[in-house]
XYZ file of C-alpha atoms in Angstrom:
687
model
C 27.957 -68.561 14.918
C 31.308 -68.193 16.439
C 30.669 -65.188 18.694
C 32.800 -67.222 21.067
C 35.512 -69.521 19.752
C 34.802 -72.031 22.553
C 31.263 -72.095 22.638
C 31.053 -70.592 25.752
C 27.449 -70.376 27.094
C 25.983 -67.451 28.754
C 25.894 -67.366 32.384
C 25.450 -64.793 35.017
C 28.383 -62.757 36.622
C 28.974 -64.067 40.045
C 31.858 -62.825 41.263
C 21.108 -26.230 49.061
C 20.793 -26.329 45.532
C 22.027 -23.123 46.863
C 25.297 -24.722 47.979
C 23.971 -28.331 48.990
C 26.992 -30.533 48.360
C 27.356 -34.168 48.781
C 30.244 -35.289 50.740
C 31.796 -38.713 50.126
C 31.333 -40.818 53.189
C 31.850 -44.134 51.496
C 35.617 -44.622 52.660
C 36.836 -45.579 56.243
C 40.240 -44.278 55.754
C 39.550 -40.965 57.709
C 42.356 -38.747 58.144
C 45.130 -41.459 58.028
C 48.475 -40.460 56.748
C 48.358 -40.537 52.797
C 49.910 -43.687 51.485
C 50.762 -42.866 48.051
C 52.044 -46.326 47.196
C 48.784 -47.721 48.153
C 46.468 -45.095 46.323
C 48.687 -44.993 43.088
C 51.602 -47.432 42.594
C 52.822 -45.585 39.713
C 53.677 -42.508 42.084
C 55.336 -44.592 44.918
C 58.868 -43.210 44.110
C 57.648 -39.502 44.636
C 58.756 -38.084 47.828
C 56.717 -35.374 50.159
C 53.329 -36.307 49.062
C 51.062 -35.440 51.649
C 47.568 -35.985 50.126
C 45.876 -36.470 46.530
C 45.876 -32.652 45.975
C 49.829 -32.569 46.400
C 50.058 -35.388 44.248
C 47.901 -33.642 41.735
C 50.171 -30.182 42.095
C 53.243 -32.756 41.406
C 51.839 -34.347 38.220
C 51.536 -30.400 36.870
C 54.712 -29.045 37.922
C 56.832 -32.130 37.240
C 54.609 -33.820 34.301
C 57.434 -35.275 32.618
C 58.578 -37.717 35.896
C 54.925 -38.234 36.656
C 54.192 -39.350 33.401
C 57.416 -41.534 32.906
C 56.577 -43.138 36.219
C 53.121 -43.792 35.182
C 54.291 -45.269 31.860
C 56.642 -47.346 33.111
C 54.462 -48.732 35.626
C 51.228 -49.216 33.748
C 52.503 -50.288 30.677
C 54.254 -53.260 29.114
C 57.053 -52.353 26.642
C 58.953 -54.305 24.011
C 61.944 -51.348 24.048
C 61.583 -48.492 26.618
C 61.269 -45.013 25.661
C 64.136 -42.510 25.847
C 62.316 -39.435 25.329
C 59.108 -38.496 27.635
C 57.571 -35.844 25.564
C 58.534 -33.711 22.800
C 55.779 -31.139 22.440
C 54.999 -27.556 21.210
C 51.284 -26.545 21.503
C 51.779 -23.611 19.414
C 52.642 -25.538 16.338
C 50.646 -28.446 17.100
C 53.302 -30.856 17.654
C 52.541 -33.778 20.100
C 54.844 -36.862 20.859
C 54.989 -39.085 23.936
C 57.218 -41.791 24.752
C 59.692 -41.467 21.903
C 61.911 -44.526 21.372
C 59.494 -46.857 23.066
C 58.009 -49.788 21.296
C 55.249 -51.932 22.578
C 51.671 -53.446 21.190
C 48.439 -52.161 22.482
C 46.802 -55.629 21.986
C 49.424 -57.485 24.025
C 48.831 -55.018 26.977
C 45.043 -55.565 26.719
C 45.173 -59.336 26.377
C 48.260 -61.025 26.482
C 49.817 -59.978 29.733
C 46.562 -61.045 31.624
C 46.225 -64.203 29.524
C 49.405 -65.042 31.321
C 48.311 -64.563 34.850
C 44.404 -65.158 34.725
C 43.266 -66.832 31.331
C 40.001 -67.605 32.511
C 38.938 -64.180 33.992
C 35.999 -62.870 32.269
C 36.837 -59.969 29.796
C 33.928 -59.018 28.286
C 30.039 -59.415 29.392
C 28.077 -58.976 26.106
C 24.680 -57.658 27.217
C 22.905 -58.491 24.010
C 19.271 -56.786 23.306
C 17.375 -59.355 25.072
C 17.764 -59.238 28.671
C 19.065 -62.394 30.689
C 20.613 -63.471 27.275
C 24.293 -62.204 28.012
C 27.467 -63.706 26.741
C 30.652 -63.963 28.806
C 34.079 -63.773 27.054
C 37.372 -64.628 28.811
C 40.719 -63.231 28.298
C 41.530 -66.489 26.639
C 38.924 -66.500 24.415
C 39.125 -62.937 23.293
C 43.159 -63.333 22.601
C 42.279 -66.579 20.366
C 39.653 -64.426 18.592
C 41.509 -61.365 18.122
C 44.764 -63.617 16.828
C 42.420 -65.625 14.237
C 40.931 -62.391 13.094
C 44.498 -60.393 12.841
C 45.449 -63.677 10.663
C 42.517 -63.283 8.311
C 43.284 -59.634 8.022
C 46.823 -60.056 7.104
C 45.671 -63.115 4.582
C 43.417 -60.403 2.874
C 46.176 -58.275 2.364
C 45.830 -55.541 5.289
C 49.126 -54.284 6.267
C 51.171 -52.301 9.141
C 49.812 -48.806 8.259
C 46.697 -49.478 6.926
C 43.194 -48.258 8.132
C 40.485 -50.834 8.444
C 36.682 -49.295 8.988
C 34.455 -51.140 11.538
C 30.610 -50.626 11.412
C 29.543 -52.577 14.103
C 27.308 -52.939 17.024
C 28.688 -53.467 20.719
C 29.918 -57.165 20.679
C 32.792 -59.499 21.220
C 33.611 -59.358 17.557
C 33.885 -55.627 17.492
C 36.084 -55.508 20.029
C 38.377 -58.387 18.711
C 37.886 -56.327 15.259
C 39.727 -53.554 16.861
C 42.437 -55.363 18.684
C 42.864 -57.507 15.687
C 43.909 -54.270 13.697
C 45.984 -53.256 16.896
C 47.850 -56.390 16.661
C 48.996 -56.549 13.125
C 49.899 -52.701 13.239
C 46.696 -51.562 11.254
C 44.696 -48.374 12.412
C 40.871 -48.937 12.947
C 38.223 -46.511 12.168
C 34.971 -47.601 13.994
C 32.040 -45.822 12.772
C 28.825 -45.638 14.843
C 26.578 -48.545 13.311
C 23.667 -45.817 13.218
C 25.208 -43.736 10.803
C 23.864 -43.575 7.153
C 25.440 -45.231 3.984
C 26.087 -41.583 2.817
C 27.990 -40.716 6.412
C 29.698 -43.863 6.327
C 31.115 -43.863 3.055
C 32.193 -40.305 3.449
C 34.342 -41.832 6.270
C 35.594 -44.981 4.376
C 36.893 -42.401 1.767
C 38.481 -39.816 3.979
C 40.321 -43.030 5.915
C 40.961 -44.603 2.393
C 40.148 -48.103 3.674
C 40.699 -51.001 1.466
C 38.681 -53.479 4.346
C 35.500 -52.962 6.274
C 34.036 -54.947 8.867
C 30.445 -55.457 9.562
C 27.474 -57.765 10.574
C 24.933 -59.171 8.509
C 22.129 -57.233 10.937
C 21.653 -55.389 13.889
C 19.761 -55.872 16.843
C 18.683 -52.730 19.250
C 15.371 -52.331 20.967
C 13.606 -55.568 19.977
C 14.450 -54.093 16.011
C 16.451 -55.623 13.250
C 18.423 -53.148 11.538
C 19.909 -53.957 8.159
C 23.667 -52.910 8.674
C 24.985 -55.124 5.662
C 22.866 -53.337 3.372
C 23.738 -49.709 4.551
C 27.345 -51.134 4.088
C 26.690 -52.494 0.443
C 25.415 -48.898 -0.401
C 28.219 -47.150 1.204
C 30.885 -49.091 -0.466
C 29.105 -48.779 -4.087
C 30.713 -45.320 -4.062
C 34.086 -46.533 -2.183
C 36.443 -47.355 -4.985
C 39.336 -48.153 -2.394
C 37.288 -50.931 -0.905
C 38.453 -54.427 -1.808
C 36.702 -56.448 0.802
C 33.907 -56.476 3.220
C 34.189 -58.912 6.246
C 30.762 -59.800 7.429
C 29.865 -61.457 10.940
C 26.530 -63.065 11.730
C 24.702 -61.374 14.516
C 21.310 -62.810 13.523
C 20.700 -66.245 11.571
C 19.049 -64.246 8.886
C 21.013 -64.783 5.502
C 22.042 -61.805 3.485
C 22.908 -61.146 -0.292
C 26.931 -61.652 -0.353
C 28.817 -60.128 -3.274
C 32.301 -61.182 -4.730
C 33.888 -58.727 -2.398
C 32.255 -60.374 0.550
C 33.955 -62.704 3.351
C 32.087 -64.900 5.508
C 34.551 -63.601 8.671
C 33.457 -66.567 11.211
C 33.901 -69.288 8.732
C 37.255 -67.901 7.565
C 38.651 -67.098 11.032
C 38.133 -70.912 11.779
C 40.670 -71.597 9.249
C 43.329 -69.082 10.611
C 45.889 -70.102 13.486
C 44.872 -69.146 17.030
C 48.477 -67.569 17.295
C 49.265 -64.128 15.697
C 52.461 -62.594 16.293
C 51.865 -58.943 17.558
C 53.364 -56.394 15.172
C 56.098 -54.119 17.197
C 54.712 -50.521 17.280
C 56.441 -47.116 17.820
C 54.614 -44.926 20.653
C 53.560 -42.761 18.003
C 52.237 -45.003 15.441
C 48.573 -44.426 14.634
C 46.284 -46.560 16.614
C 43.132 -45.321 15.500
C 40.975 -42.603 13.692
C 37.513 -41.463 15.274
C 35.574 -39.074 13.155
C 33.756 -36.215 15.159
C 31.588 -33.271 13.558
C 33.085 -30.315 13.002
C 31.784 -26.861 12.857
C 32.294 -26.749 9.035
C 29.909 -29.729 8.604
C 32.874 -31.966 7.405
C 33.865 -34.544 10.110
C 37.243 -34.454 11.524
C 38.993 -37.928 11.560
C 41.110 -37.379 14.872
C 44.271 -39.446 15.163
C 45.051 -41.047 18.542
C 48.118 -43.223 18.664
C 49.414 -45.913 20.579
C 51.298 -45.473 24.174
C 50.102 -42.217 25.299
C 46.285 -42.811 24.620
C 46.301 -46.297 26.163
C 48.179 -45.208 29.191
C 45.551 -42.065 29.566
C 42.759 -44.327 29.015
C 43.936 -46.809 31.908
C 44.732 -44.286 33.954
C 41.632 -42.616 34.082
C 39.467 -45.624 34.126
C 41.308 -46.708 37.243
C 41.187 -43.672 39.210
C 38.129 -41.527 38.459
C 36.074 -44.782 38.771
C 37.835 -46.068 41.627
C 38.105 -49.475 39.549
C 39.571 -52.725 41.655
C 40.710 -55.817 40.497
C 37.381 -57.978 40.366
C 34.898 -55.204 39.639
C 32.228 -55.213 36.531
C 32.515 -51.787 35.109
C 29.392 -51.073 32.987
C 29.743 -48.536 30.313
C 26.729 -48.240 28.206
C 28.378 -45.999 25.121
C 28.627 -47.452 21.881
C 31.837 -48.255 20.616
C 31.063 -45.930 17.780
C 32.031 -43.145 20.170
C 35.394 -42.272 22.038
C 33.494 -43.182 25.394
C 33.236 -46.544 24.208
C 36.615 -46.773 22.937
C 38.413 -45.492 25.971
C 35.844 -47.031 28.965
C 34.369 -49.910 26.995
C 37.339 -51.268 25.652
C 40.747 -49.964 25.953
C 40.924 -48.355 29.515
C 39.362 -51.698 31.328
C 41.221 -54.432 29.073
C 44.345 -52.318 29.733
C 43.740 -52.842 33.491
C 42.724 -56.207 33.332
C 39.220 -55.731 34.122
C 35.796 -56.970 33.401
C 33.703 -54.546 31.098
C 30.319 -54.599 29.722
C 29.303 -54.510 26.158
C 25.847 -52.823 25.872
C 23.802 -53.334 22.806
C 20.235 -52.355 23.789
C 18.567 -49.051 24.677
C 17.467 -47.718 28.472
C 14.128 -48.499 27.772
C 14.119 -51.920 26.391
C 11.836 -53.918 27.318
C 10.912 -51.316 29.796
C 12.499 -48.499 31.475
C 14.130 -50.621 34.306
C 16.660 -52.105 31.659
C 19.877 -50.581 33.086
C 18.957 -51.445 36.910
C 17.884 -54.987 36.046
C 21.259 -55.166 33.973
C 23.055 -53.893 37.118
C 21.277 -56.435 39.614
C 21.926 -59.456 37.191
C 25.509 -58.579 36.168
C 26.391 -57.316 39.648
C 27.964 -53.941 38.198
C 30.130 -52.029 40.424
C 30.603 -48.967 38.330
C 28.119 -47.461 35.966
C 29.049 -44.902 33.460
C 26.157 -43.177 31.433
C 24.647 -40.159 29.517
C 22.770 -37.352 31.224
C 20.232 -37.404 28.396
C 19.426 -41.056 29.328
C 19.313 -40.144 33.125
C 16.856 -37.465 32.214
C 14.755 -39.982 30.048
C 14.552 -42.555 32.809
C 13.693 -39.941 35.424
C 10.567 -39.250 33.368
C 9.277 -42.894 34.126
C 9.498 -42.497 37.852
C 11.171 -44.153 40.721
C 9.513 -47.300 40.774
C 11.586 -48.866 38.133
C 14.671 -48.032 39.861
C 13.507 -49.545 43.113
C 12.394 -52.675 41.676
C 16.017 -53.653 41.316
C 19.024 -54.406 43.690
C 21.678 -51.821 43.071
C 23.726 -52.651 46.401
C 26.738 -53.563 44.138
C 27.081 -50.236 42.788
C 29.943 -47.885 44.220
C 30.603 -45.171 41.603
C 27.905 -43.701 39.257
C 29.610 -41.782 35.893
C 27.964 -39.174 33.758
C 29.456 -38.423 30.485
C 28.616 -36.680 26.856
C 27.339 -33.440 28.329
C 26.884 -31.333 31.521
C 24.286 -33.102 33.562
C 21.532 -30.668 35.147
C 21.223 -30.342 38.870
C 17.796 -32.394 38.924
C 19.050 -35.212 37.236
C 22.343 -35.520 39.034
C 20.295 -35.419 42.539
C 17.769 -37.940 40.971
C 20.944 -40.204 40.025
C 22.565 -39.949 43.509
C 19.407 -40.299 45.418
C 17.325 -42.949 43.803
C 19.885 -44.791 41.942
C 22.978 -44.712 44.045
C 20.618 -44.697 47.185
C 22.454 -41.612 48.458
C 25.825 -43.699 49.072
C 27.404 -43.294 45.643
C 29.798 -40.639 44.468
C 28.251 -39.371 40.746
C 31.488 -38.470 38.898
C 30.070 -35.995 36.398
C 32.994 -36.308 33.746
C 34.251 -33.730 31.291
C 36.380 -34.891 28.235
C 36.135 -34.742 24.380
C 36.963 -37.187 21.567
C 40.108 -34.789 21.103
C 41.439 -35.409 24.656
C 41.288 -39.144 24.500
C 40.128 -39.677 27.950
C 38.391 -37.940 31.007
C 40.050 -34.383 32.028
C 37.809 -32.684 34.890
C 35.945 -35.189 37.121
C 35.314 -34.808 41.058
C 37.349 -38.275 41.619
C 40.195 -38.786 42.318
C 40.446 -36.526 45.170
C 40.364 -37.043 49.075
C 37.851 -39.459 50.430
C 36.092 -36.920 52.153
C 36.341 -34.020 49.442
C 33.011 -32.640 48.486
C 31.325 -33.297 45.360
C 29.028 -30.404 43.904
C 25.984 -31.280 41.992
C 26.404 -30.563 37.979
C 30.314 -29.863 38.612
C 33.031 -31.481 36.952
C 35.097 -29.952 39.201
C 38.803 -31.006 39.477
C 41.398 -31.895 36.934
C 42.774 -35.059 36.373
C 46.389 -35.706 37.129
C 48.657 -33.829 34.574
C 45.806 -31.614 33.425
C 45.971 -27.853 33.937
C 42.920 -25.994 32.732
C 42.791 -22.228 32.433
C 40.251 -19.834 31.335
C 40.669 -17.181 28.840
C 38.916 -14.161 28.256
C 38.014 -12.404 25.030
C 41.377 -10.713 24.526
C 43.203 -14.168 24.854
C 44.389 -13.658 28.065
C 44.360 -15.842 31.028
C 41.761 -15.366 33.868
C 43.739 -15.550 36.801
C 41.207 -15.410 39.615
C 38.294 -17.891 40.683
C 34.610 -17.121 40.548
C 34.838 -15.960 36.711
C 33.968 -17.671 33.225
C 35.700 -17.962 29.857
C 36.813 -20.085 27.079
C 38.221 -23.363 28.519
C 42.062 -24.202 27.492
C 44.334 -26.568 28.656
C 47.811 -25.072 29.106
C 50.021 -28.197 28.731
C 50.123 -31.233 26.662
C 49.095 -34.840 28.145
C 49.519 -38.074 26.875
C 46.038 -39.041 25.527
C 45.531 -36.151 23.468
C 44.737 -36.593 19.638
C 48.026 -35.602 17.759
C 46.237 -34.435 14.370
C 43.096 -34.393 12.174
C 43.814 -37.265 9.450
C 45.382 -35.983 6.318
C 44.590 -32.310 7.434
C 47.017 -30.947 10.435
C 46.737 -27.494 9.348
C 42.876 -27.705 10.389
C 44.372 -29.733 13.755
C 46.256 -26.328 14.267
C 43.586 -23.831 13.271
C 40.991 -25.816 15.483
C 42.885 -26.230 18.654
C 46.241 -24.391 18.764
C 45.737 -20.976 16.973
C 42.819 -19.513 18.647
C 45.150 -19.247 21.833
C 48.572 -19.626 21.036
C 50.690 -22.086 23.313
C 47.271 -23.524 24.715
C 44.945 -26.174 23.443
C 41.637 -24.665 22.934
C 38.839 -27.117 23.637
C 35.880 -25.166 22.285
C 34.154 -25.100 25.537
C 33.211 -22.571 27.900
C 33.703 -22.960 31.458
C 33.158 -21.610 34.923
C 35.540 -21.510 37.867
C 33.758 -21.216 41.292
C 35.293 -19.557 44.306
C 37.000 -22.626 45.545
C 38.566 -23.227 41.959
C 35.927 -26.015 40.752
C 35.209 -26.088 37.149
C 31.712 -26.183 35.511
C 31.263 -26.767 31.876
C 28.648 -23.844 30.382
C 28.377 -25.460 26.982
C 30.093 -25.357 23.861
C 31.105 -21.653 22.850
C 29.180 -21.874 19.890
C 26.272 -22.826 22.181
C 26.822 -19.615 24.115
C 23.963 -16.821 23.437
C 25.160 -12.999 23.678
C 21.927 -11.250 24.729
C 22.117 -7.503 24.842
C 25.937 -7.994 25.444
C 25.379 -10.647 28.156
C 27.043 -13.930 27.337
C 25.018 -17.182 28.610
C 25.528 -20.405 28.246
C 22.463 -22.400 26.897
C 23.539 -25.016 29.597
C 23.044 -22.695 32.165
C 19.395 -21.927 30.966
C 18.745 -25.507 30.576
C 19.747 -26.292 33.979
C 17.427 -24.043 35.521
C 14.231 -24.705 33.174
C 15.385 -28.657 34.172
C 14.477 -27.800 37.967
C 10.835 -27.545 37.384
C 9.034 -30.422 38.428
C 7.043 -30.694 35.407
C 10.060 -30.776 33.212
C 12.200 -33.784 31.903
C 14.345 -31.937 29.615
C 15.017 -29.044 27.443
C 17.173 -27.341 24.818
C 18.222 -23.711 24.450
C 19.171 -22.147 21.359
C 19.975 -18.555 20.262
C 18.237 -16.806 17.212
C 18.838 -13.644 15.607
C 16.954 -10.622 17.300
C 16.643 -7.375 15.908
C 17.371 -5.305 19.236
C 18.998 -7.782 21.677
C 21.553 -9.195 19.167
C 20.411 -12.655 20.204
C 17.165 -13.806 21.700
C 16.595 -17.223 23.848
C 14.605 -20.061 22.164
C 13.791 -23.097 24.593
C 12.331 -26.442 23.623
C 10.904 -28.230 26.602
C 9.803 -31.853 26.724
C 7.272 -32.546 29.850
C 7.235 -35.218 32.092
C 4.463 -38.146 31.509
C 1.186 -37.600 32.852
C 1.875 -33.528 33.828
C -1.467 -31.738 33.203
C -0.866 -27.992 33.348
C -1.359 -25.190 30.764
C 1.484 -24.534 28.430
C 0.990 -20.517 29.104
C 1.027 -20.835 33.276
C 4.121 -23.278 32.681
C 5.814 -20.865 30.680
C 5.318 -18.110 32.718
C 6.846 -20.037 35.725
C 9.787 -21.015 33.787
C 10.430 -17.552 32.980
C 10.234 -16.583 36.546
C 12.569 -19.386 37.371
C 15.473 -18.172 34.864
C 14.807 -14.517 36.136
C 15.366 -15.455 39.322
C 18.348 -18.085 39.034
C 20.163 -16.417 36.072
C 18.984 -12.979 35.260
C 15.982 -11.292 33.546
C 18.242 -11.203 30.338
C 18.411 -15.267 30.170
C 14.527 -15.330 29.846
C 13.498 -17.215 27.072
C 11.750 -15.175 24.299
C 9.894 -18.313 22.926
C 9.170 -21.669 24.807
C 8.171 -24.542 22.532
C 6.912 -27.541 24.251
C 7.454 -30.569 22.373
C 7.129 -34.524 22.754
C 10.909 -35.162 21.904
C 13.767 -33.410 21.392
C 16.074 -34.596 17.866
C 19.077 -36.620 19.287
C 21.530 -38.643 17.491
C 21.690 -42.293 18.392
C 24.249 -41.850 21.274
C 21.732 -39.630 22.865
C 23.352 -36.158 21.884
C 20.674 -33.347 21.343
C 21.214 -31.846 17.936
C 20.949 -28.155 18.310
C 22.041 -27.609 14.905
C 18.870 -29.092 13.574
C 16.890 -26.853 16.337
C 18.529 -23.875 15.181
C 17.934 -24.229 11.414
C 14.226 -24.669 12.175
C 14.143 -21.660 14.143
C 15.673 -19.624 11.733
C 13.514 -21.305 8.913
C 16.368 -22.666 6.912
C 14.746 -25.961 6.219
C 16.913 -26.384 3.234
C 20.049 -26.828 5.127
C 18.692 -29.529 7.781
C 21.378 -32.081 6.331
C 21.233 -35.780 6.824
C 18.833 -36.708 9.543
C 19.360 -40.057 8.970
C 21.794 -40.409 11.932
C 19.038 -39.072 14.297
C 17.547 -41.824 16.704
C 13.793 -40.615 15.649
C 14.053 -38.337 12.643
C 9.782 -37.621 12.649
C 10.664 -35.582 15.938
C 12.176 -32.895 13.520
C 8.799 -32.523 11.578
C 6.878 -32.239 14.744
C 9.118 -29.730 16.201
C 8.919 -27.880 12.519
C 5.074 -27.879 12.662
C 4.874 -26.658 16.712
C 7.177 -23.899 15.524
C 4.969 -22.800 12.833
C 1.979 -22.759 15.337
C 3.819 -21.457 17.922
C 5.059 -18.483 15.824
C 1.674 -17.797 14.546
C 0.385 -16.851 17.866
C 3.360 -14.933 18.700
C 6.032 -12.532 16.964
C 8.017 -15.012 14.774
C 11.526 -14.888 15.337
C 13.343 -13.435 11.789
C 14.841 -15.791 9.668
C 19.019 -15.308 9.346
C 20.321 -13.389 6.910
């Protein structure tokens, strides 16, 4: 099995809520004069900067100068760019660093091999604890080159798109980088999607080549990934070959189109000449759900994306050379692309690939891994934090987490209770928690508490501050900019930035209609946000997750945050449903913590009282249904669309449930909904 070309053995890495805020006292810089060159070498030539906030102001008001300096310093170019940007948000035209030529794999590998070839690039945290595998930059470059040559031998050309259906592992990263090396785009599909979902993405990307493994291993279970690919490609006439790596030793059926990837890689040369790419050539497609139900193939390009991923990785997480960065997201999502692969590798970092689950073999898995791998920055999802909170503090306290310096949260707004537990228990009250807001569309983090001045406050549950070059605005229902603070509105970004998606594959008109037309001249994120008196941003949820009760707009995340503050509640999900009188009512699903002994009627009363006191009476749930678990994707996102269909009694439109982590949860919720609505007045079905 050639997961490492040099047979490197596994070894360990040595190397109040009412205005209660957390102040960063983890730095000893105090109030010394701001040294811009020391903080951000990219900005060393900028004059008149007194602190990080003035650097932020400069990055917005002098965006071209800021991004040009960052691109020249952070990236290695074959040819310099002649135009920093050519963008028109109203028309959906986004171009950065035109004239520039580079290769992303060279930026992620070759330049680090020249300076530190034996530095660890990847730590593959396999499903079984203690069986991690390290891959150096030299080894990863060799793997990438051999695979790039193999792809070329099988007819993959510059401009083609290769679909990758693999769990997090070194060969998956090498597959992404091999595509970048030879000038092909990659389309990574999360290896939990069904054959139907995979086939739809292969067809839309028009891939002739698919890369997969014989089987996946997750949470102690074997997953038949090759069989899923076989079923998918039967409906994909463009597919000519499937490259198959061996994750397990179990043989699988191979057809004439299948290629034994590792065996064939050994026949290839360990040197692969990197293709010279234009800044705006396509780097990858990544499909994300759309409101229409048809996935959108968002397009990210070479230079701008890589620069933005690298800068945000370095400055949001205060990543320093020698740190071990632990992003536990799957590579099938944008978080895995930007913060498991491209950001850390562009910065010459050491990054963890996490194959398992938060509770395998027990709820201490994350923290045992932190101790064993000496992780310095940990980046995970609120849903996992809430899950682990249910199991109690003892699983955290069991392990040494003294290497941790920064804790990150990604994927959805983190509720206050989970934030405080994360900070107090996991971080021992000494690690800043960066609650990051961004999307597949943005390419990287856009709003986060850091970077900021060392003594700047962090407010629990708020994303807070825009990143360099990002200028958020809130819009009212009339499409006008809300200029005052202490207000809520639709979150837009008023000027382009290098990391943003350029288009939707084969459907630029849909890109314009989705992101550029709702508020002409602005990029519409689809999210709602609140801007506090101090100018801090809090994400209130998707605007399609905003409930309008008797003319009052309330974000589902706001209600969930209050419900989750109850000591008996592990997590919750709110949706709106059609109400004859109020327009919409509030239906809330609640998961209780383990071993909670309380009458559901009493708890329902308590939760309504809490919502009434914290928000308003109009926000109180009309129905509260207690469930054992919520329907979630494999990445941990709650499928509110499914919950909405259950409450609307539109069970024929539930759609493909194979992408859920536990499809059986839906049947339990349907049954519970019937029982609850038999006791109370049933929410009427949608017309």
